[in-house]
mmCIF file of C-alpha atoms in Angstrom:
data_model
loop_
_atom_site.group_PDB
_atom_site.id
_atom_site.type_symbol
_atom_site.label_atom_id
_atom_site.label_comp_id
_atom_site.label_asym_id
_atom_site.label_seq_id
_atom_site.Cartn_x
_atom_site.Cartn_y
_atom_site.Cartn_z
ATOM 1 C CA MET A 4 169.229 101.189 226.933
ATOM 2 C CA SER A 5 167.732 104.678 226.568
ATOM 3 C CA SER A 6 170.553 105.631 224.033
ATOM 4 C CA MET A 7 168.786 103.025 221.744
ATOM 5 C CA GLU A 8 165.301 104.512 222.391
ATOM 6 C CA GLU A 9 166.498 107.976 221.629
ATOM 7 C CA VAL A 10 168.295 107.575 218.220
ATOM 8 C CA GLU A 11 166.469 108.383 214.946
ATOM 9 C CA THR A 12 164.676 105.398 213.277
ATOM 10 C CA GLU A 13 167.161 103.592 211.170
ATOM 11 C CA GLU A 14 166.320 104.072 207.241
ATOM 12 C CA THR A 15 166.977 101.206 204.676
ATOM 13 C CA VAL A 16 169.035 102.065 201.844
ATOM 14 C CA THR A 17 168.487 101.067 198.192
ATOM 15 C CA CYS A 18 171.089 98.516 197.468
ATOM 16 C CA LEU A 19 172.161 97.736 193.391
ATOM 17 C CA HIS A 20 173.346 93.988 193.898
ATOM 18 C CA ILE A 21 175.538 93.359 191.085
ATOM 19 C CA THR A 22 176.663 89.860 190.201
ATOM 20 C CA LEU A 23 179.381 89.723 187.795
ATOM 21 C CA TYR A 24 180.665 87.097 185.192
ATOM 22 C CA HIS A 25 183.569 87.093 182.995
ATOM 23 C CA PRO A 26 184.423 83.758 180.984
ATOM 24 C CA CYS A 27 188.329 84.428 181.878
ATOM 25 C CA GLN A 28 187.505 85.914 185.278
ATOM 26 C CA GLU A 29 189.820 83.129 187.191
ATOM 27 C CA GLU A 30 192.600 83.650 184.912
ATOM 28 C CA LYS A 31 192.651 87.158 184.272
ATOM 29 C CA GLN A 32 191.672 88.282 187.288
ATOM 30 C CA VAL A 33 190.005 91.269 185.937
ATOM 31 C CA PHE A 34 187.671 91.875 189.056
ATOM 32 C CA ARG A 35 190.358 91.663 191.495
ATOM 33 C CA ASN A 36 190.103 95.458 192.437
ATOM 34 C CA LEU A 37 186.599 95.052 193.551
ATOM 35 C CA LYS A 38 185.274 94.024 196.811
ATOM 36 C CA PHE A 39 183.002 91.347 197.130
ATOM 37 C CA HIS A 40 180.072 90.715 199.588
ATOM 38 C CA LYS A 41 180.320 94.105 201.105
ATOM 39 C CA ARG A 42 177.972 96.879 200.732
ATOM 40 C CA GLU A 43 179.358 100.182 199.745
ATOM 41 C CA ARG A 44 177.726 103.403 200.839
ATOM 42 C CA HIS A 45 177.392 106.501 198.104
ATOM 43 C CA ARG A 46 175.747 109.877 198.291
ATOM 44 C CA VAL A 47 172.988 110.291 196.044
ATOM 45 C CA ASP A 48 174.894 113.175 193.991
ATOM 46 C CA GLU A 49 177.866 110.677 193.084
ATOM 47 C CA VAL A 50 177.800 109.107 189.995
ATOM 48 C CA ALA A 51 179.248 105.528 190.117
ATOM 49 C CA LYS A 52 181.885 104.805 187.512
ATOM 50 C CA PHE A 53 183.037 101.528 186.192
ATOM 51 C CA GLY A 54 186.089 101.235 184.006
ATOM 52 C CA ARG A 55 189.931 100.666 183.416
ATOM 53 C CA ASP A 56 191.271 103.885 185.048
ATOM 54 C CA SER A 57 191.543 103.640 188.361
ATOM 55 C CA ASN A 58 191.857 107.527 188.738
ATOM 56 C CA ILE A 59 188.415 107.979 187.371
ATOM 57 C CA CYS A 60 186.414 105.246 188.136
ATOM 58 C CA HIS A 61 185.557 103.887 191.542
ATOM 59 C CA TYR A 62 185.008 100.549 190.208
ATOM 60 C CA ASN A 63 188.158 99.431 188.436
ATOM 61 C CA LEU A 64 188.223 96.538 185.900
ATOM 62 C CA MET A 65 191.729 95.278 185.432
ATOM 63 C CA ASP A 66 191.419 94.607 181.629
ATOM 64 C CA THR A 67 192.956 96.494 178.625
ATOM 65 C CA ARG A 68 189.959 95.659 176.469
ATOM 66 C CA VAL A 69 187.791 97.912 178.974
ATOM 67 C CA SER A 70 187.470 101.457 178.228
ATOM 68 C CA ARG A 71 189.129 103.912 180.760
ATOM 69 C CA VAL A 72 185.215 104.767 181.615
ATOM 70 C CA GLN A 73 183.108 101.879 180.547
ATOM 71 C CA PHE A 74 179.694 103.144 181.777
ATOM 72 C CA THR A 75 178.385 105.131 184.719
ATOM 73 C CA LEU A 76 175.362 104.665 187.008
ATOM 74 C CA GLN A 77 173.413 107.357 188.776
ATOM 75 C CA PHE A 78 170.597 107.271 191.643
ATOM 76 C CA PHE A 79 167.453 109.212 190.648
ATOM 77 C CA ARG A 80 163.752 109.186 191.576
ATOM 78 C CA GLN A 81 160.863 108.529 189.054
ATOM 79 C CA LEU A 82 158.780 111.487 188.394
ATOM 80 C CA ASN A 83 155.329 111.584 190.186
ATOM 81 C CA SER A 84 156.502 108.666 192.184
ATOM 82 C CA SER A 85 158.319 107.673 195.118
ATOM 83 C CA GLU A 86 160.333 105.008 193.513
ATOM 84 C CA LEU A 87 163.773 105.227 193.644
ATOM 85 C CA GLY A 88 166.354 103.797 190.706
ATOM 86 C CA PHE A 89 169.348 103.761 188.579
ATOM 87 C CA GLU A 90 169.999 105.318 185.276
ATOM 88 C CA ILE A 91 173.160 103.584 183.224
ATOM 89 C CA LYS A 92 175.047 105.631 180.530
ATOM 90 C CA ASN A 93 177.530 103.932 178.174
ATOM 91 C CA MET A 94 180.863 105.857 178.153
ATOM 92 C CA SER A 95 182.504 103.772 175.840
ATOM 93 C CA LYS A 96 183.238 104.811 172.096
ATOM 94 C CA LYS A 97 184.269 101.329 171.245
ATOM 95 C CA THR A 98 181.881 98.955 172.936
ATOM 96 C CA LYS A 99 178.047 98.713 172.831
ATOM 97 C CA LEU A 100 176.398 98.155 176.296
ATOM 98 C CA ILE A 101 173.354 96.091 176.082
ATOM 99 C CA VAL A 102 170.735 96.282 178.783
ATOM 100 C CA ASP A 103 168.440 93.134 178.551
ATOM 101 C CA ASN A 104 167.774 93.477 174.706
ATOM 102 C CA VAL A 105 168.243 97.224 174.512
ATOM 103 C CA GLU A 106 171.683 98.271 172.845
ATOM 104 C CA LEU A 107 173.453 101.403 174.145
ATOM 105 C CA ASP A 108 175.922 103.371 172.018
ATOM 106 C CA TYR A 109 178.319 105.965 173.336
ATOM 107 C CA LEU A 110 176.621 108.468 175.497
ATOM 108 C CA ASN A 111 173.233 106.676 175.337
ATOM 109 C CA LYS A 112 171.630 106.408 178.569
ATOM 110 C CA ILE A 113 168.513 104.373 179.901
ATOM 111 C CA ASP A 114 166.933 103.721 183.405
ATOM 112 C CA LEU A 115 167.638 100.148 184.661
ATOM 113 C CA PRO A 116 164.781 97.840 185.008
ATOM 114 C CA TRP A 117 164.274 96.463 188.550
ATOM 115 C CA LYS A 118 166.147 93.287 187.448
ATOM 116 C CA CYS A 119 168.320 93.170 184.388
ATOM 117 C CA ILE A 120 171.643 91.670 182.736
ATOM 118 C CA ILE A 121 173.957 94.298 181.123
ATOM 119 C CA ARG A 122 176.572 93.192 178.834
ATOM 120 C CA PHE A 123 179.407 94.693 177.159
ATOM 121 C CA GLY A 124 182.334 92.650 175.101
ATOM 122 C CA ASP A 125 182.670 89.550 177.523
ATOM 123 C CA TYR A 126 181.331 90.957 180.545
ATOM 124 C CA GLN A 127 177.885 89.882 181.989
ATOM 125 C CA PHE A 128 176.559 91.701 184.987
ATOM 126 C CA LEU A 129 173.376 90.827 186.473
ATOM 127 C CA MET A 130 171.856 94.108 188.189
ATOM 128 C CA GLN A 131 169.178 93.847 190.925
ATOM 129 C CA ARG A 132 167.908 96.571 192.846
ATOM 130 C CA GLN A 133 166.733 96.096 196.406
ATOM 131 C CA ASP A 134 164.512 98.805 197.390
ATOM 132 C CA GLY A 135 165.222 101.232 200.398
ATOM 133 C CA GLU A 136 164.007 104.492 201.605
ATOM 134 C CA SER A 137 166.867 106.783 202.072
ATOM 135 C CA VAL A 138 167.069 109.716 199.569
ATOM 136 C CA ASP A 139 170.639 110.530 200.862
ATOM 137 C CA TYR A 140 172.578 107.581 200.106
ATOM 138 C CA PHE A 141 172.632 104.287 197.963
ATOM 139 C CA GLU A 142 174.766 101.399 198.121
ATOM 140 C CA THR A 143 176.398 98.584 195.892
ATOM 141 C CA CYS A 144 177.095 95.102 196.549
ATOM 142 C CA PHE A 145 179.059 92.918 194.068
ATOM 143 C CA GLU A 146 179.179 89.076 193.951
ATOM 144 C CA LEU A 147 180.775 86.889 191.671
ATOM 145 C CA ALA A 148 178.951 84.411 189.532
ATOM 146 C CA GLN A 149 180.683 80.666 188.733
ATOM 147 C CA ALA A 150 178.947 80.454 185.450
ATOM 148 C CA SER A 151 177.368 82.432 182.377
ATOM 149 C CA LEU A 152 174.369 84.248 183.617
ATOM 150 C CA LEU A 153 172.795 83.801 180.262
ATOM 151 C CA GLN A 154 172.258 80.535 180.902
ATOM 152 C CA GLU A 155 170.513 80.581 183.974
ATOM 153 C CA ARG A 156 167.454 82.663 183.339
ATOM 154 C CA HIS A 157 165.018 79.421 183.739
ATOM 155 C CA LEU A 158 166.107 78.141 187.105
ATOM 156 C CA PRO A 159 163.540 78.176 189.517
ATOM 157 C CA SER A 160 163.585 80.558 192.675
ATOM 158 C CA LEU A 161 164.130 78.318 195.741
ATOM 159 C CA GLN A 162 165.620 80.564 198.636
ATOM 160 C CA PRO A 163 165.148 84.050 200.119
ATOM 161 C CA ILE A 164 168.620 85.825 199.784
ATOM 162 C CA PRO A 165 170.903 86.685 202.844
ATOM 163 C CA GLU A 166 171.577 90.631 203.775
ATOM 164 C CA CYS A 167 174.178 91.018 201.214
ATOM 165 C CA GLY A 168 174.636 87.480 199.091
ATOM 166 C CA ILE A 169 173.196 86.223 195.868
ATOM 167 C CA PHE A 170 173.818 82.525 195.367
ATOM 168 C CA PRO A 171 175.885 82.467 192.136
ATOM 169 C CA SER A 172 173.956 79.637 190.723
ATOM 170 C CA LEU A 173 170.562 81.080 191.458
ATOM 171 C CA VAL A 174 171.378 84.661 190.299
ATOM 172 C CA TYR A 175 168.915 85.197 187.663
ATOM 173 C CA SER A 176 165.787 83.740 188.977
ATOM 174 C CA GLN A 177 166.117 85.279 192.521
ATOM 175 C CA ALA A 178 164.091 88.137 193.948
ATOM 176 C CA VAL A 179 166.129 90.477 195.914
ATOM 177 C CA ASN A 180 163.367 92.238 197.761
ATOM 178 C CA PRO A 181 162.888 90.572 200.960
ATOM 179 C CA VAL A 182 160.263 87.957 200.374
ATOM 180 C CA GLU A 183 158.536 85.882 203.280
ATOM 181 C CA ILE A 184 158.491 82.197 202.350
ATOM 182 C CA ASP A 185 156.917 79.703 204.111
ATOM 183 C CA GLU A 186 158.636 76.652 205.061
ATOM 184 C CA ASN A 187 156.111 74.396 203.219
ATOM 185 C CA ASP A 188 157.071 76.223 199.833
ATOM 186 C CA LEU A 189 160.705 75.113 200.207
ATOM 187 C CA MET B 22 199.826 128.032 155.215
ATOM 188 C CA SER B 23 200.674 124.267 155.095
ATOM 189 C CA SER B 24 199.800 123.921 158.733
ATOM 190 C CA MET B 25 196.453 125.026 158.390
ATOM 191 C CA GLU B 26 195.920 122.523 155.550
ATOM 192 C CA GLU B 27 197.119 119.685 157.530
ATOM 193 C CA VAL B 28 195.210 120.220 161.159
ATOM 194 C CA GLU B 29 191.935 117.991 161.710
ATOM 195 C CA THR B 30 188.898 119.670 160.670
ATOM 196 C CA GLU B 31 187.428 121.670 163.495
ATOM 197 C CA GLU B 32 184.456 120.147 165.184
ATOM 198 C CA THR B 33 181.427 122.216 166.397
ATOM 199 C CA VAL B 34 180.666 121.961 169.920
ATOM 200 C CA THR B 35 177.169 121.636 171.576
ATOM 201 C CA CYS B 36 176.644 124.773 173.532
ATOM 202 C CA LEU B 37 173.921 125.189 176.346
ATOM 203 C CA HIS B 38 173.413 128.894 176.395
ATOM 204 C CA ILE B 39 171.861 130.129 179.743
ATOM 205 C CA THR B 40 170.315 133.353 180.513
ATOM 206 C CA LEU B 41 169.915 134.136 183.951
ATOM 207 C CA TYR B 42 167.474 136.045 185.877
ATOM 208 C CA HIS B 43 166.555 136.936 189.448
ATOM 209 C CA PRO B 44 164.483 139.918 190.693
ATOM 210 C CA CYS B 45 167.141 141.057 193.226
ATOM 211 C CA GLN B 46 170.285 140.330 190.809
ATOM 212 C CA GLU B 47 171.542 143.746 191.073
ATOM 213 C CA GLU B 48 171.454 144.457 195.002
ATOM 214 C CA LYS B 49 172.240 140.720 195.958
ATOM 215 C CA GLN B 50 174.742 139.980 193.341
ATOM 216 C CA VAL B 51 173.844 136.449 193.371
ATOM 217 C CA PHE B 52 175.447 135.648 189.879
ATOM 218 C CA ARG B 53 178.971 137.378 190.746
ATOM 219 C CA ASN B 54 180.898 134.381 190.649
ATOM 220 C CA LEU B 55 179.788 133.190 187.121
ATOM 221 C CA LYS B 56 181.485 134.266 184.035
ATOM 222 C CA PHE B 57 179.471 135.822 181.446
ATOM 223 C CA HIS B 58 179.638 136.132 177.487
ATOM 224 C CA LYS B 59 182.447 133.200 177.841
ATOM 225 C CA ARG B 60 182.073 129.871 176.537
ATOM 226 C CA GLU B 61 183.134 127.261 178.976
ATOM 227 C CA ARG B 62 183.993 123.749 177.967
ATOM 228 C CA HIS B 63 183.586 120.529 179.958
ATOM 229 C CA ARG B 64 184.295 116.829 179.006
ATOM 230 C CA VAL B 65 181.343 114.784 178.357
ATOM 231 C CA ASP B 66 181.841 112.714 181.608
ATOM 232 C CA GLU B 67 181.504 115.753 183.632
ATOM 233 C CA VAL B 68 178.144 116.490 185.705
ATOM 234 C CA ALA B 69 177.764 120.189 185.663
ATOM 235 C CA LYS B 70 176.654 121.087 189.046
ATOM 236 C CA PHE B 71 174.815 124.420 190.255
ATOM 237 C CA GLY B 72 174.442 125.440 193.708
ATOM 238 C CA ARG B 73 175.805 127.417 196.841
ATOM 239 C CA ASP B 74 178.834 125.082 197.722
ATOM 240 C CA SER B 75 181.773 126.402 195.583
ATOM 241 C CA ASN B 76 183.739 123.338 196.748
ATOM 242 C CA ILE B 77 181.156 120.826 195.089
ATOM 243 C CA CYS B 78 179.540 123.287 192.524
ATOM 244 C CA HIS B 79 181.244 124.546 189.483
ATOM 245 C CA TYR B 80 178.475 127.136 189.036
ATOM 246 C CA ASN B 81 178.051 129.113 192.117
ATOM 247 C CA LEU B 82 174.994 130.837 193.143
ATOM 248 C CA MET B 83 175.726 133.407 196.078
ATOM 249 C CA ASP B 84 172.545 133.087 197.691
ATOM 250 C CA THR B 85 171.851 131.424 200.993
ATOM 251 C CA ARG B 86 168.119 130.185 199.741
ATOM 252 C CA VAL B 87 169.910 128.245 197.066
ATOM 253 C CA SER B 88 170.693 124.596 198.238
ATOM 254 C CA ARG B 89 174.409 123.581 198.597
ATOM 255 C CA VAL B 90 173.606 121.573 195.051
ATOM 256 C CA GLN B 91 170.588 122.910 193.484
ATOM 257 C CA PHE B 92 170.695 120.934 190.282
ATOM 258 C CA THR B 93 172.941 119.175 187.942
ATOM 259 C CA LEU B 94 173.311 118.869 184.158
ATOM 260 C CA GLN B 95 174.699 115.917 182.312
ATOM 261 C CA PHE B 96 175.319 115.587 178.438
ATOM 262 C CA PHE B 97 174.068 112.438 176.606
ATOM 263 C CA ARG B 98 172.811 111.328 173.188
ATOM 264 C CA GLN B 99 169.318 110.252 172.635
ATOM 265 C CA LEU B 100 168.758 106.387 171.834
ATOM 266 C CA ASN B 101 168.676 105.601 168.196
ATOM 267 C CA SER B 102 169.531 109.080 167.220
ATOM 268 C CA SER B 103 172.428 111.109 166.717
ATOM 269 C CA GLU B 104 171.056 113.930 168.887
ATOM 270 C CA LEU B 105 172.870 115.435 171.796
ATOM 271 C CA GLY B 106 171.210 117.126 174.848
ATOM 272 C CA PHE B 107 171.128 117.657 178.273
ATOM 273 C CA GLU B 108 169.433 116.195 181.330
ATOM 274 C CA ILE B 109 168.688 117.861 184.453
ATOM 275 C CA LYS B 110 168.152 116.732 187.748
ATOM 276 C CA ASN B 111 166.796 118.580 190.845
ATOM 277 C CA MET B 112 169.334 117.925 193.893
ATOM 278 C CA SER B 113 167.223 120.453 196.349
ATOM 279 C CA LYS B 114 165.108 118.668 199.015
ATOM 280 C CA LYS B 115 163.602 122.165 199.773
ATOM 281 C CA THR B 116 162.841 123.667 196.457
ATOM 282 C CA LYS B 117 161.027 122.519 193.360
ATOM 283 C CA LEU B 118 162.701 122.739 190.015
ATOM 284 C CA ILE B 119 160.081 123.593 187.226
ATOM 285 C CA VAL B 120 161.021 122.901 183.671
ATOM 286 C CA ASP B 121 158.571 124.560 181.604
ATOM 287 C CA ASN B 122 155.452 123.360 183.128
ATOM 288 C CA VAL B 123 156.942 120.175 184.539
ATOM 289 C CA GLU B 124 157.938 120.046 188.335
ATOM 290 C CA LEU B 125 160.700 118.077 189.606
ATOM 291 C CA ASP B 126 160.940 117.327 193.109
ATOM 292 C CA TYR B 127 164.118 116.126 194.886
ATOM 293 C CA LEU B 128 166.236 113.535 192.708
ATOM 294 C CA ASN B 129 163.851 113.827 189.528
ATOM 295 C CA LYS B 130 165.080 114.069 186.302
ATOM 296 C CA ILE B 131 164.145 115.012 182.901
ATOM 297 C CA ASP B 132 165.481 115.593 179.447
ATOM 298 C CA LEU B 133 165.734 119.295 178.841
ATOM 299 C CA PRO B 134 163.799 120.454 175.748
ATOM 300 C CA TRP B 135 165.933 122.351 173.074
ATOM 301 C CA LYS B 136 164.618 125.539 174.727
ATOM 302 C CA CYS B 137 162.958 125.858 177.914
ATOM 303 C CA ILE B 138 162.838 128.099 180.870
ATOM 304 C CA ILE B 139 163.694 126.433 184.286
ATOM 305 C CA ARG B 140 162.648 128.045 187.312
ATOM 306 C CA PHE B 141 163.640 127.335 191.028
ATOM 307 C CA GLY B 142 162.639 129.917 194.009
ATOM 308 C CA ASP B 143 162.897 133.394 192.196
ATOM 309 C CA TYR B 144 165.446 132.238 189.864
ATOM 310 C CA GLN B 145 164.458 131.956 186.059
ATOM 311 C CA PHE B 146 166.955 130.321 183.751
ATOM 312 C CA LEU B 147 166.433 130.103 179.997
ATOM 313 C CA MET B 148 168.269 127.176 178.420
ATOM 314 C CA GLN B 149 168.758 127.119 174.769
ATOM 315 C CA ARG B 150 170.750 124.359 173.196
ATOM 316 C CA GLN B 151 172.996 125.261 170.205
ATOM 317 C CA ASP B 152 173.644 121.806 168.613
ATOM 318 C CA GLY B 153 177.154 120.952 167.552
ATOM 319 C CA GLU B 154 178.989 117.728 166.525
ATOM 320 C CA SER B 155 181.671 116.870 169.178
ATOM 321 C CA VAL B 156 181.091 113.631 171.147
ATOM 322 C CA ASP B 157 184.006 114.956 173.247
ATOM 323 C CA TYR B 158 183.008 118.183 174.844
ATOM 324 C CA PHE B 159 179.841 120.184 175.625
ATOM 325 C CA GLU B 160 180.046 124.058 176.424
ATOM 326 C CA THR B 161 178.009 126.266 178.675
ATOM 327 C CA CYS B 162 177.823 130.186 178.035
ATOM 328 C CA PHE B 163 175.860 132.534 180.344
ATOM 329 C CA GLU B 164 174.122 135.860 179.677
ATOM 330 C CA LEU B 165 172.324 138.210 182.089
ATOM 331 C CA ALA B 166 168.733 138.920 181.439
ATOM 332 C CA GLN B 167 167.601 142.676 182.155
ATOM 333 C CA ALA B 168 163.911 141.644 182.866
ATOM 334 C CA SER B 169 161.812 138.693 183.796
ATOM 335 C CA LEU B 170 162.064 135.838 181.278
ATOM 336 C CA LEU B 171 158.372 135.017 181.822
ATOM 337 C CA GLN B 172 157.051 138.337 180.218
ATOM 338 C CA GLU B 173 159.029 138.095 177.068
ATOM 339 C CA ARG B 174 157.665 135.214 175.551
ATOM 340 C CA HIS B 175 155.708 136.687 172.765
ATOM 341 C CA LEU B 176 158.315 138.985 171.402
ATOM 342 C CA PRO B 177 158.903 138.603 167.672
ATOM 343 C CA SER B 178 162.384 137.095 166.465
ATOM 344 C CA LEU B 179 164.372 139.861 164.930
ATOM 345 C CA GLN B 180 167.927 139.230 164.723
ATOM 346 C CA PRO B 181 170.385 136.410 164.339
ATOM 347 C CA ILE B 182 172.351 136.212 167.544
ATOM 348 C CA PRO B 183 176.146 136.457 167.610
ATOM 349 C CA GLU B 184 178.623 133.896 168.212
ATOM 350 C CA CYS B 185 178.175 133.645 172.209
ATOM 351 C CA GLY B 186 175.408 136.387 172.994
ATOM 352 C CA ILE B 187 171.737 136.476 173.413
ATOM 353 C CA PHE B 188 170.055 139.920 173.566
ATOM 354 C CA PRO B 189 168.662 140.015 176.924
ATOM 355 C CA SER B 190 165.486 141.631 175.759
ATOM 356 C CA LEU B 191 164.853 139.083 173.010
ATOM 357 C CA VAL B 192 166.015 135.967 174.985
ATOM 358 C CA TYR B 193 162.801 133.851 174.914
ATOM 359 C CA SER B 194 161.790 134.405 170.867
ATOM 360 C CA GLN B 195 165.398 133.842 169.826
ATOM 361 C CA ALA B 196 166.493 131.037 167.906
ATOM 362 C CA VAL B 197 170.205 129.875 169.014
ATOM 363 C CA ASN B 198 170.837 127.632 165.981
ATOM 364 C CA PRO B 199 172.217 129.989 163.288
ATOM 365 C CA VAL B 200 169.750 131.083 160.767
ATOM 366 C CA GLU B 201 170.099 132.803 157.563
ATOM 367 C CA ILE B 202 167.907 135.858 157.638
ATOM 368 C CA ASP B 203 167.181 137.641 154.305
ATOM 369 C CA GLU B 204 167.517 141.537 154.568
ATOM 370 C CA ASN B 205 164.021 141.664 153.524
ATOM 371 C CA ASP B 206 162.623 139.755 156.484
ATOM 372 C CA LEU B 207 164.148 142.543 158.829
#
């Protein structure tokens, strides 16, 4: 019992929930090298790389249409604020990266909104930030969507999400920050 | 002769000229692990790390007052522009990083102006970007200043600089981009 009393207060860690969709995800298995429903922890000085080359990219997309490094994510803190967030940079010379409606060319970067859809080629990724306190680590967590994310923007928000789980059919409308919902609201 | 005619047109490479100053640079030899007057080339997907830990940092500062990683630089292209530049991020929990007059706390980032002075602790670095065309590589080049950079802001610009050399006594007033100067102007 006393060991529990003595340990340092546990910090929450900012988590970027990423819900993936590709129209041929079942046939081509482009996401087969990703771990789903599992939070992966990174040090804040790591740059998370997504792409085809598994020697360079921690997150590997198995698709010859994907660039060796497609895009990178870095963790940062907003100037004059305690808000933590992610910056995305397009590392593909061939393919634009679209963040909501902003087009990024090669080497362009932008701060990710708290919730957004990024697109490149046929890929759609819904990115939702779950805020945490840690300034030493950040986490990522993947889910797979069953249907295109672009058609689901107007679904109503129905349920609070589990610890690491975004229901695929509700992905775009769902809040990631923990929200208390009264039973009467359901 | 024909081999010269057949090779691809050589591209210029963006170079960040960094002029360093520390009040005890001669006694403490804090910069002894850096290579001076030599352009070092990096791939654009590399993040240049400066700090005390030589296992992590390509640019190693030999000083126990420096953090293991003090700051990082990444190369990027401005949105809706062909302008290439550098973003700096403070990776020190203990020491603020000051870019001209903007204070960066831990994990804060900012795009470096074309020419600026960054400071942390007793360190002063003058950063001057020499624009190039390459979107595959960037370069860095170090010089050592003989005197504090902060006292030299108002010196007149006298001479064009050599390929990789910033005259220490003129560092702040000097333009890095090649400028043609008429003899009558000297």
